[in-house]
Every structure is written in C-alpha cells, then in structure tokens.
mmCIF file of C-alpha atoms in Angstrom:
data_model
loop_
_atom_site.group_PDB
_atom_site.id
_atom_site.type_symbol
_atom_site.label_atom_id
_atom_site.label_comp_id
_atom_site.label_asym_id
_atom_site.label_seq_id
_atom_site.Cartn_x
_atom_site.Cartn_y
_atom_site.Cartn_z
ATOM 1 C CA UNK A 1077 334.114 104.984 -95.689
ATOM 2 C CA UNK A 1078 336.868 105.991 -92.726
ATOM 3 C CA UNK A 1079 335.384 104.916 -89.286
ATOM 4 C CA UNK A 1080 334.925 107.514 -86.955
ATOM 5 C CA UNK A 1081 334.749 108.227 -83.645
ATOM 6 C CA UNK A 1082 332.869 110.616 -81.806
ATOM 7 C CA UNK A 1083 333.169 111.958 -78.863
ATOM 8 C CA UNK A 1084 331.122 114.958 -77.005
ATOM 9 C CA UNK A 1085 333.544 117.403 -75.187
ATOM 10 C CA UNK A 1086 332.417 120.364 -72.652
ATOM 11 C CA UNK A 1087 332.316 123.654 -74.253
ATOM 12 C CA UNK A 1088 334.562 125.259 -71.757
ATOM 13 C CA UNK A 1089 337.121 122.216 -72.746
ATOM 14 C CA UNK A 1090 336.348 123.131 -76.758
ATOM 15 C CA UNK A 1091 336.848 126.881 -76.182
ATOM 16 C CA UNK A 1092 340.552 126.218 -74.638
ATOM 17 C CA UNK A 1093 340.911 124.010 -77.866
ATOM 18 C CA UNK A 1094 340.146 126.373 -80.241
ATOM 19 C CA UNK A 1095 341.820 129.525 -78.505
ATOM 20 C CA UNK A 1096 344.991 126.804 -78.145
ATOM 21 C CA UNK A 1097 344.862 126.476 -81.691
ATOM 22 C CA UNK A 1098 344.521 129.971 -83.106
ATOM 23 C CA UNK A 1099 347.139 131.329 -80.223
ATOM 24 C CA UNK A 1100 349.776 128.651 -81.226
ATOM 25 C CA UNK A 1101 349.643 129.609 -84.992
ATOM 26 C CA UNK A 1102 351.955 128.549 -87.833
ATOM 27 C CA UNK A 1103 355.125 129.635 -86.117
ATOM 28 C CA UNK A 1104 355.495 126.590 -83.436
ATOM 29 C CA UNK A 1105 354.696 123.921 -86.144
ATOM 30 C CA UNK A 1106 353.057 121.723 -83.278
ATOM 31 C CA UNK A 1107 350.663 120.202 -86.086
ATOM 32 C CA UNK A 1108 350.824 118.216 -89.744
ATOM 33 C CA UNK A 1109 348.180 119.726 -90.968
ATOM 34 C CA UNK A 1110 346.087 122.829 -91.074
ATOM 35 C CA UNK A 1111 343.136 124.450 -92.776
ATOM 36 C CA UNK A 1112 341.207 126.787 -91.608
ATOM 37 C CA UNK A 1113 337.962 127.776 -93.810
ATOM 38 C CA UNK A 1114 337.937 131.623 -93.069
ATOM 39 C CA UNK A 1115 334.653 133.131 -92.516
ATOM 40 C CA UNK A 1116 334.376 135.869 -95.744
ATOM 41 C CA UNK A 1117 330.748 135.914 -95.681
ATOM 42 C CA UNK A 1118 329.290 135.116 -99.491
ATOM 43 C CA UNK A 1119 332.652 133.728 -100.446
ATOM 44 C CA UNK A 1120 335.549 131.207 -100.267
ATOM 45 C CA UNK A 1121 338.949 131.830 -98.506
ATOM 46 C CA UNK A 1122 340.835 129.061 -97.084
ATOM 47 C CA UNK A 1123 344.357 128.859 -95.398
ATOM 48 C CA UNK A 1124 346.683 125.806 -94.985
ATOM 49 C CA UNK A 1125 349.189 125.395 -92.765
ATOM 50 C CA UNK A 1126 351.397 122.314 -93.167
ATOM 51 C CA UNK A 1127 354.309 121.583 -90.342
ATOM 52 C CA UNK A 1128 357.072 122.261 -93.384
ATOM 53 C CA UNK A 1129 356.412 125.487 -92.534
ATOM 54 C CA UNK A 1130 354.522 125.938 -95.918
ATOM 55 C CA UNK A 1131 350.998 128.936 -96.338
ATOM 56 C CA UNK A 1132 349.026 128.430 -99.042
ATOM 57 C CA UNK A 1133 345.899 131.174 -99.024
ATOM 58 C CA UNK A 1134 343.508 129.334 -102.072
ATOM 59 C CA UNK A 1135 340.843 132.453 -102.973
ATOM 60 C CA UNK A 1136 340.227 135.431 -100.718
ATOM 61 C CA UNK A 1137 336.675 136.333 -100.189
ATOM 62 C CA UNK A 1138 335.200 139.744 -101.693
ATOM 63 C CA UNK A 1139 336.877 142.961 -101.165
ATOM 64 C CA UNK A 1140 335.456 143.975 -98.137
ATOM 65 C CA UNK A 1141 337.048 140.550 -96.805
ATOM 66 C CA UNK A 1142 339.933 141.626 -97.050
ATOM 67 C CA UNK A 1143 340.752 142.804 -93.587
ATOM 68 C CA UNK A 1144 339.360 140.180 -92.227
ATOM 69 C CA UNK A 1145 341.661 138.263 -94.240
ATOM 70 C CA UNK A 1146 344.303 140.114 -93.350
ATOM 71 C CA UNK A 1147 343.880 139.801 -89.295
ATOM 72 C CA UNK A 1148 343.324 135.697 -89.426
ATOM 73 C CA UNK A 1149 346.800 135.682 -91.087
ATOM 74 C CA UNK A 1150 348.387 137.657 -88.440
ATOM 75 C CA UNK A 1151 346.600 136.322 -86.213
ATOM 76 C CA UNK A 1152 347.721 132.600 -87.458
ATOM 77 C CA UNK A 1153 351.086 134.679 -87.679
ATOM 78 C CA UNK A 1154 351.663 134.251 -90.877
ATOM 79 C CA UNK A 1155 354.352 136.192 -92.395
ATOM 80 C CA UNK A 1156 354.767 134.485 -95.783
ATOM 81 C CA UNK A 1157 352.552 133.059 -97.833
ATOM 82 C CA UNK A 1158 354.313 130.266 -99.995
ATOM 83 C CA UNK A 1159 351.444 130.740 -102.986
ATOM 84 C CA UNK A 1160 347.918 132.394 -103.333
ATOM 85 C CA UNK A 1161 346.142 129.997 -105.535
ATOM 86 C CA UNK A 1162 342.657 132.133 -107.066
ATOM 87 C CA UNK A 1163 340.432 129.577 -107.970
ATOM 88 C CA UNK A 1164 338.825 131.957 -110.934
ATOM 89 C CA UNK A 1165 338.444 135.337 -111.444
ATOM 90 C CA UNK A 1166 334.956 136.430 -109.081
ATOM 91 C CA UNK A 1167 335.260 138.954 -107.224
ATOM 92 C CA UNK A 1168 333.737 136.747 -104.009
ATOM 93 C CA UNK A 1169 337.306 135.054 -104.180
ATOM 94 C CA UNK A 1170 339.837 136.870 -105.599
ATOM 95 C CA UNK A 1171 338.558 140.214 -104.026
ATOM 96 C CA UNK A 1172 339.914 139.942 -100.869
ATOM 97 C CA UNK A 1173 343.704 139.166 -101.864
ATOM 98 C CA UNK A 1174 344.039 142.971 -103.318
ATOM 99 C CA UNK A 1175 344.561 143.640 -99.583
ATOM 100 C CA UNK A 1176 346.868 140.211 -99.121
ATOM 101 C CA UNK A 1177 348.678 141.805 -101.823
ATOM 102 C CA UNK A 1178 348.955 144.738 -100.385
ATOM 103 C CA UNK A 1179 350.424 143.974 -97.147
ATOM 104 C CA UNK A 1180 353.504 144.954 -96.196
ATOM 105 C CA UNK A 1181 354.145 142.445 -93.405
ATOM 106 C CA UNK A 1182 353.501 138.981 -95.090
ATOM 107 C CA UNK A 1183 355.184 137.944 -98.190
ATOM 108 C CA UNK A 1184 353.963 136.232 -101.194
ATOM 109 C CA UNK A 1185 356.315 133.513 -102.700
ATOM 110 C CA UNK A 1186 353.637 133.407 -105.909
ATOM 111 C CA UNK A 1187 350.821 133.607 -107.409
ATOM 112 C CA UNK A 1188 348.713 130.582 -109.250
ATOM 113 C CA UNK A 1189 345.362 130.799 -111.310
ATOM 114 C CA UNK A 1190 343.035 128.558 -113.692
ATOM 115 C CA UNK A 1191 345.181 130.455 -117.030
ATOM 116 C CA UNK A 1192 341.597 131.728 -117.581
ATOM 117 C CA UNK A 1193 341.226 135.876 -117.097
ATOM 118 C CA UNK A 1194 338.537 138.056 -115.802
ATOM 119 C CA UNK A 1195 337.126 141.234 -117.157
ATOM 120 C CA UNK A 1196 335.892 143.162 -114.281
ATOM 121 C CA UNK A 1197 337.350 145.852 -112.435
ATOM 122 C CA UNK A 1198 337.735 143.615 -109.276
ATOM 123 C CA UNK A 1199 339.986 140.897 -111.563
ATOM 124 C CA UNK A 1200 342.084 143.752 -112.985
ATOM 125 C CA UNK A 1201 342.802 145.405 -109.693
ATOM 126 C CA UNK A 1202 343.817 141.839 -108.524
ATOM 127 C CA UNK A 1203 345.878 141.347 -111.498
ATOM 128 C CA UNK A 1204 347.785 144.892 -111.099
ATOM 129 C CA UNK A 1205 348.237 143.780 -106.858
ATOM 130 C CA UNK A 1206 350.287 140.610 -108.405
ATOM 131 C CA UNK A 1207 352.108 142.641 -110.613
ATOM 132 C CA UNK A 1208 353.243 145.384 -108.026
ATOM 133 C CA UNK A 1209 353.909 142.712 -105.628
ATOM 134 C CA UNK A 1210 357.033 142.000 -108.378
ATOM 135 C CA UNK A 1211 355.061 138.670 -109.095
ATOM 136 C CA UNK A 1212 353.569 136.846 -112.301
ATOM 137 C CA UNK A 1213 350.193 134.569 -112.790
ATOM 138 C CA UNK A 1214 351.362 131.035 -112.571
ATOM 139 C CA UNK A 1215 348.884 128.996 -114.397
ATOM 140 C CA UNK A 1216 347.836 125.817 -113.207
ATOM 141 C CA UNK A 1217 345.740 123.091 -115.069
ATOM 142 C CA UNK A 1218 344.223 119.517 -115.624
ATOM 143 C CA UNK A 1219 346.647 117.471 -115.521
ATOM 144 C CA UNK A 1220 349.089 118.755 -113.015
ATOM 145 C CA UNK A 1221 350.248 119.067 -109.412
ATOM 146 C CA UNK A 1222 351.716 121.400 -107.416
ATOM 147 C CA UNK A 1223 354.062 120.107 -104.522
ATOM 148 C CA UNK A 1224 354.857 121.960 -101.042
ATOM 149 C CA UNK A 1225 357.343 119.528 -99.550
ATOM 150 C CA UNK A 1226 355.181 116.616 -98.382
ATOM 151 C CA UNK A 1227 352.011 117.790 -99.765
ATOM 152 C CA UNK A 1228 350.894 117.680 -102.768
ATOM 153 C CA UNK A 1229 347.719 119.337 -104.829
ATOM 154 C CA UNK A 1230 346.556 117.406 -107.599
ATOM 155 C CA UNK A 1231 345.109 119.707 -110.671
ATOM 156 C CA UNK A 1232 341.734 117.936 -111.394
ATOM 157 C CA UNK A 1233 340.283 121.286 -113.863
ATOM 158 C CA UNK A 1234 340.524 122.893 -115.367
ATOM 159 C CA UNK A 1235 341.803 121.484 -118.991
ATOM 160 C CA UNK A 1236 343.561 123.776 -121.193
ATOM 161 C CA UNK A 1237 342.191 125.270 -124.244
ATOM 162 C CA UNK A 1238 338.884 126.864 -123.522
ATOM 163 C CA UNK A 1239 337.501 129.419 -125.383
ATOM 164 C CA UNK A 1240 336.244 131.737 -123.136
ATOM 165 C CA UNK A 1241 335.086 129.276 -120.502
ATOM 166 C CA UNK A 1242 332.169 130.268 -117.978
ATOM 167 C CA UNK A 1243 334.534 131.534 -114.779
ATOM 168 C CA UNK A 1244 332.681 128.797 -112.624
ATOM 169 C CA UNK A 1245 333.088 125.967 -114.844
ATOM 170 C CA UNK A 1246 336.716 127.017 -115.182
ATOM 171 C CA UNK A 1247 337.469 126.466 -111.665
ATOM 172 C CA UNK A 1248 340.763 125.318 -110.300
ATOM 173 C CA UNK A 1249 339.423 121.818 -108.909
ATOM 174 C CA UNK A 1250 342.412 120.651 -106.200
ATOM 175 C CA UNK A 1251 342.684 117.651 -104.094
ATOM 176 C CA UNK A 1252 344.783 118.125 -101.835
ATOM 177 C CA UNK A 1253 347.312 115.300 -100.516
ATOM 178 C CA UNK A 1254 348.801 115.181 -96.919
ATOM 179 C CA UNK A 1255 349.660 112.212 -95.823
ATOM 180 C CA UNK A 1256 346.603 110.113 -95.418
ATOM 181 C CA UNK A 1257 344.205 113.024 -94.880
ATOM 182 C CA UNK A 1258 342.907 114.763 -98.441
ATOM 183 C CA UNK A 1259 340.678 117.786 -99.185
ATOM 184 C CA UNK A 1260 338.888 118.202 -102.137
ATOM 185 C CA UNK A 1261 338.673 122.016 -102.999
ATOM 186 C CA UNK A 1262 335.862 122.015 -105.813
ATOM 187 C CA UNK A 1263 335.346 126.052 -106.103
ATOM 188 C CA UNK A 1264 332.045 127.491 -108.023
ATOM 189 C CA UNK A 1265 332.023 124.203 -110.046
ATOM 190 C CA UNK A 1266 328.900 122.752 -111.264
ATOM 191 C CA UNK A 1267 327.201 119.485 -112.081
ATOM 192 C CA UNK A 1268 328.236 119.385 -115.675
ATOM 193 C CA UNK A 1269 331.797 119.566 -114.846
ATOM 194 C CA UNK A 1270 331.614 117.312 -111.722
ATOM 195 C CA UNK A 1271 330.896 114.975 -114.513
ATOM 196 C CA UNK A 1272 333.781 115.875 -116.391
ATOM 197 C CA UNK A 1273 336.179 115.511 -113.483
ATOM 198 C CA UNK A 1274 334.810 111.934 -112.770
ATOM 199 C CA UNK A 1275 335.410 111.116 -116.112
ATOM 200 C CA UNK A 1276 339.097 112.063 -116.662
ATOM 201 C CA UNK A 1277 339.078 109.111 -114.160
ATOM 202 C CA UNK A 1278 341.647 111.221 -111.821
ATOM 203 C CA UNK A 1279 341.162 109.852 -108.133
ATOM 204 C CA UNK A 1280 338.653 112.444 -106.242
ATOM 205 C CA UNK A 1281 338.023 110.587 -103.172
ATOM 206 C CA UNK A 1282 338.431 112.489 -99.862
ATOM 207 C CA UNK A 1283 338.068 112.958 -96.173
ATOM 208 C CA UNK A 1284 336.627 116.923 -96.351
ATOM 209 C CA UNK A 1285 335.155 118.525 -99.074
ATOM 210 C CA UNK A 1286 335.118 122.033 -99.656
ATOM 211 C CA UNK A 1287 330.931 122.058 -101.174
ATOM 212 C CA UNK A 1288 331.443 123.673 -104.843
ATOM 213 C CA UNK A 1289 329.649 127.248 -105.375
ATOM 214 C CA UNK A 1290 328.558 127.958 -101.611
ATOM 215 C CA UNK A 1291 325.933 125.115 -101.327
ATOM 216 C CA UNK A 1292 324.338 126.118 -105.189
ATOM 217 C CA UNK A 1293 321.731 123.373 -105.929
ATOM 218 C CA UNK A 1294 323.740 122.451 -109.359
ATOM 219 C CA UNK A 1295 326.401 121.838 -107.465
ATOM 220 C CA UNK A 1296 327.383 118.437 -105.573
ATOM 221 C CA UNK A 1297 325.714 115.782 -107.733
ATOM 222 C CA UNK A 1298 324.825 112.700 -105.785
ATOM 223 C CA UNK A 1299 326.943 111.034 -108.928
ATOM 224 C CA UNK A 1300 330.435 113.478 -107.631
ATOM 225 C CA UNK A 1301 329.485 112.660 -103.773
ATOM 226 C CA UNK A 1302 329.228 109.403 -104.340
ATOM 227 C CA UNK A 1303 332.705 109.704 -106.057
ATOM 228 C CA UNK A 1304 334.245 111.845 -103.280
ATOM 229 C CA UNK A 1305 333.028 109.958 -100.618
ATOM 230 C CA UNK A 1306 333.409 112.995 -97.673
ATOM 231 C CA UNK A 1307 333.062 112.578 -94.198
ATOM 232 C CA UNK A 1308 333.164 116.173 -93.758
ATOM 233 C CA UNK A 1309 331.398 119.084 -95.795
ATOM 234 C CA UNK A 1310 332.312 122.445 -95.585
ATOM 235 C CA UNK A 1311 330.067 125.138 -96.837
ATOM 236 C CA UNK A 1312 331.628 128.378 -97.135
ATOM 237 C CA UNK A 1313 328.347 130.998 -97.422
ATOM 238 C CA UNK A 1314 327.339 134.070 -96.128
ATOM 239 C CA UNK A 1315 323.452 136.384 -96.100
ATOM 240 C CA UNK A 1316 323.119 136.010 -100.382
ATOM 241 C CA UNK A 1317 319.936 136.613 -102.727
ATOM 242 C CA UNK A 1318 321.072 133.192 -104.219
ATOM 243 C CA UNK A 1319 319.351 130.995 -101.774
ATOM 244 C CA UNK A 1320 322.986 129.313 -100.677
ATOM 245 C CA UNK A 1321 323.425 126.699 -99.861
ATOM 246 C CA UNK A 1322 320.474 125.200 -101.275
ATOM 247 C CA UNK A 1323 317.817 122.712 -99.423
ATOM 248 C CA UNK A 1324 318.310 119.884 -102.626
ATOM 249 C CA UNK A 1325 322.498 119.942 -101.651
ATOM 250 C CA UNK A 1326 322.098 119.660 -97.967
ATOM 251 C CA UNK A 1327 319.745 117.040 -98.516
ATOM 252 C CA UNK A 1328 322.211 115.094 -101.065
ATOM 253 C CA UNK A 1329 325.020 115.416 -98.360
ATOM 254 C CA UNK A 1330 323.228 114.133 -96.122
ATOM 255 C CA UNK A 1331 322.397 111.359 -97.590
ATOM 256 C CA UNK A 1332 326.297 111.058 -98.657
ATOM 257 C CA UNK A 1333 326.493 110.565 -94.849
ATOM 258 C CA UNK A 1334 328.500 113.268 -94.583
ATOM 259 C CA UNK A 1335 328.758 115.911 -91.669
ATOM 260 C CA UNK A 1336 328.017 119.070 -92.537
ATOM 261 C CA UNK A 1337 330.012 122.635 -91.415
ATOM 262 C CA UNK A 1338 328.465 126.127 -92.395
ATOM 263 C CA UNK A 1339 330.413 128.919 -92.021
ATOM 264 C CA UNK A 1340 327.469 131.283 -91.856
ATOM 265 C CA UNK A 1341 326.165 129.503 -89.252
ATOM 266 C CA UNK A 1342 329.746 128.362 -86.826
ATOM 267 C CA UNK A 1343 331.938 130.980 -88.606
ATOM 268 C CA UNK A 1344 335.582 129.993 -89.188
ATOM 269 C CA UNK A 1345 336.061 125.761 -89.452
ATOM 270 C CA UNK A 1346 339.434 124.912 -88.246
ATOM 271 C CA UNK A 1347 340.549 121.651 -89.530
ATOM 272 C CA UNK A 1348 343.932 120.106 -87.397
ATOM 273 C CA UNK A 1349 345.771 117.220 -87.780
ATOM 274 C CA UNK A 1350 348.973 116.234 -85.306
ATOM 275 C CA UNK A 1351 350.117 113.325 -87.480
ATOM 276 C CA UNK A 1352 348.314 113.290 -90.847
ATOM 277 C CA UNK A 1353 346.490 110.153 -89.956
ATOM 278 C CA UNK A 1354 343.568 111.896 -87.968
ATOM 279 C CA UNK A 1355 341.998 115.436 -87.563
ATOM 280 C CA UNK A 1356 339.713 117.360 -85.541
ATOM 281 C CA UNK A 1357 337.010 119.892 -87.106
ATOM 282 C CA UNK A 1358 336.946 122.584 -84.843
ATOM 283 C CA UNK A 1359 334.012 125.250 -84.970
ATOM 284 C CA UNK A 1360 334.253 128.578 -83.853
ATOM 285 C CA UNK A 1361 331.412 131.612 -84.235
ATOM 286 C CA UNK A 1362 333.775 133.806 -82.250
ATOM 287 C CA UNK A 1363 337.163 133.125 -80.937
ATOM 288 C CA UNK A 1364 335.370 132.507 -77.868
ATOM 289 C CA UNK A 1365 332.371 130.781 -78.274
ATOM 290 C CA UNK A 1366 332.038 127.340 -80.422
ATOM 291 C CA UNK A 1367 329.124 125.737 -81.032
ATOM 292 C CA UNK A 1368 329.403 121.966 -81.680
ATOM 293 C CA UNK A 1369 331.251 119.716 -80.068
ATOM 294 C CA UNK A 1370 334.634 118.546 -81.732
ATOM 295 C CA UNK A 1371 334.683 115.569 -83.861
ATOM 296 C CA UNK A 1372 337.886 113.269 -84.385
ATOM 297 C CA UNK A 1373 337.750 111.061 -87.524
ATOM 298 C CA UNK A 1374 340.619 108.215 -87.451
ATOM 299 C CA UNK A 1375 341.764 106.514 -90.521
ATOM 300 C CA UNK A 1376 341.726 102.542 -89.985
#
C-alpha cells in the first residue's frame, strides 16, 4: 500500500482550497490531474480534467441531474468535452447527458458506450441527443484502451459478445492511468463480474476507487478490494429505497483500509493532483462549507 500522510488543516484554510479549485477551473491548466465526483444524488457522474487540456464526463446522473450537470461544467468552465463515456444504459447515468447533449455552449468531441443498448425511453432519448449532436456511439470493450494524450483508460469489461447482458454486469469497467496516480471506475458492477475482471488477469490495482453500484452489498468483494488495493473510496449515492451503500460494503472497505468519501453525505469529491505523483481529496457539501479535513496521499 502507498504511504500516506495526513495532515489536519483549518476549515477556513480548506474552504479557500476548495473555492481556489472550483474558481481556477480547466481553463488555467494549473493541475495534472482532475476528477471531480459530481453530486447527482442516486447516481454516478464524474468529470476529469487532465492539464492536456483534455474533459472526459464518464455517466451523467438521472435526468433531473442534468442541470446540475450542466452548471459544474460551466462552472469548471468547460467548453468542450473531449468524450462522454456512458458506462451502460440506466437512466441514473446516462439520464443526465440528454441535457450535456443539449447544450449549446460546450462541445462534445464523442461519444463512447459498453456496445450494449438500452430499451427504455430514457436510453432512446439519450441515443437520439448523440445523434442530433451530429455524433455516433463509439463502442468500447475488454480488451482495449482509450488514450487522451498522457492518460490512458484501460477497458477492463465488458467482453464482446453478450447476448443480452444484464445492463449492470455489462458495465464499462475503466482504470484510469495518469501518471502514477490511477482510478478504478467499476460502475453498477457486481461480485460475479468482479470475479471475472480479476480473472482476465488485467492489472486493477489503484489509488481511488469509484465503489461499483452506489455502495450495493454485491458489490466490492473483499476478493476485488483486495485486488484493487484503494486508499480512497468514493461512493457516489443519493436518498434511495435500495439501502445504498450498504452496511456489509462499508464494513469490507474498511477493512480494505481504505478511506471512505460519500457524496450524499460531503456532496461533490474533488480529487487534484499538481504533478501526478500525489493528490488531495477535497470535500465539499456546498461550495462553501467542507466537512473533513483534506488528505494528501504521496506515492513513495
């Protein structure tokens, strides 16, 4: 495991931080890295930002997400959007990038999904948004990668050929390479597949972990954690009937020794890195109020 370092920081000193951060968006490049794990409520949205100059927006919350989408773009000031990756076709993360779509101030270079359709109203309205946009699904699948200058996402699932897959099993599973700091992106995922992953015997370790299917108990094996190895845990969750995230995953994590970030609970996580060595997980409920202190994780 990476050694870290802690350090407790006053929370007028993490406020100027995190207001530093969001103000300075992705037009002054001062960082390597960037990902911010928006706070959709019951869903997944994430944005990174890499000093290239490159936007990726992977999933997009449900519809009514949307706008809030929308505004942590702008407010990031992002203009163009270099791909939307949808992880698979539910409606609590593709929903939200009808809107994305939509916009008429931020561009969208492409478009990249699983190769595995929905058949709601939600996926077909999200499939007709790509098509006005002038754009085309780009399917992405086990094995592949997708490069944006210095970074690179490695496809870990979903394999080709399915017949008619579940949509969570079918997730696009992404670990994300930037220099020596990697995020796993697991989406809706469950157990079963974890297993699969880990036996294609594709590398999964990394430094944050995006928790597959909001925190579900069948989700986040001890077996995949073990695998992963995460310092960090991000739980992207909102009010649900589901019980999310569940008491036996928080329990496993925690035993994984990893820290754990709820966006239900600290809103939108903020994850910064100035050199691609180290990174800070910043916190924020509100743009003005954060509620744990920031933590810096250094890579021996």
């Amino acid at each position: 495991m990476k050694a870290r370092v802690r350090s407790l920081v006053a929370i007028a000193f993490i406020v100027f931080c995190s207001l530093a951060y969001l103000d300075r968006g992705a037009s002054n490049q001062e960082y390597s890295l960037q990902i911010s794990f928006i706070d959709v409520g019951q869903g997944d949205a994430a944005l990174i930002q890499t000093f290239e100059g490159f936007n990726i927006l992977i999933d997009g919350g449900p519809v009514p997400a949307g706008p809030v989408v929308l505004a942590y773009l702008r407010a990031m000031d992002v203009t163009e959007l270099s791909a939307i990756i949808a992880s698979h076709p539910d409606s609590d993360h593709i929903g939200g990038l009808i809107s994305v779509l939509a916009a008429t101030d931020i561009l969208v270079d492409s478009v990249i999904y699983n190769g595995y359709p929905g058949y709601t109203q939600t996926w077909k309205n999200f499939a007709s948004a790509v098509e006005n946009e002038g754009l085309v699904l780009t399917v992405a699948q086990f094995p592949g990668e997708l490069h944006w200058g210095a970074t690179t996402a490695y496809v870990l699932n979903p394999p080709s050929g399915l017949a008619d897959p579940d949509t969570n099993a079918a997730s696009l599973v992404l670990l994300l390479d930037h220099n020596e700091v990697d995020t796993l992106f697991s989406g809706d995922i469950d157990s079963t597949v974890e297993a699969q992953v880990l036996a294609r015997q594709t590398p999964v370790a990394a430094d944050i972990l995006k928790v597959a299917h909001h925190g579900s108990n069948y989700s986040s094996s001890s077996e995949f954690l073990g695998a992963v190895q995460p310092d960090d845990s991000v739980i992207s969750v909102g009010p649900n009937p589901y019980g999310h995230p569940g008491a036996e995953t928080l329990s496993r994590l925690i035993a994984s020794g990893s820290s754990i970030w709820r966006t239900d609970l600290l809103g939108t996580i903020l994850i910064t890195s100035a050199d691609g060595l180290s990174y800070q997980v910043i916190p924020t409920k509100t743009w003005q109020e954060v509620y744990l202190p920031v933590v810096m994780i250094s890579k021996p």
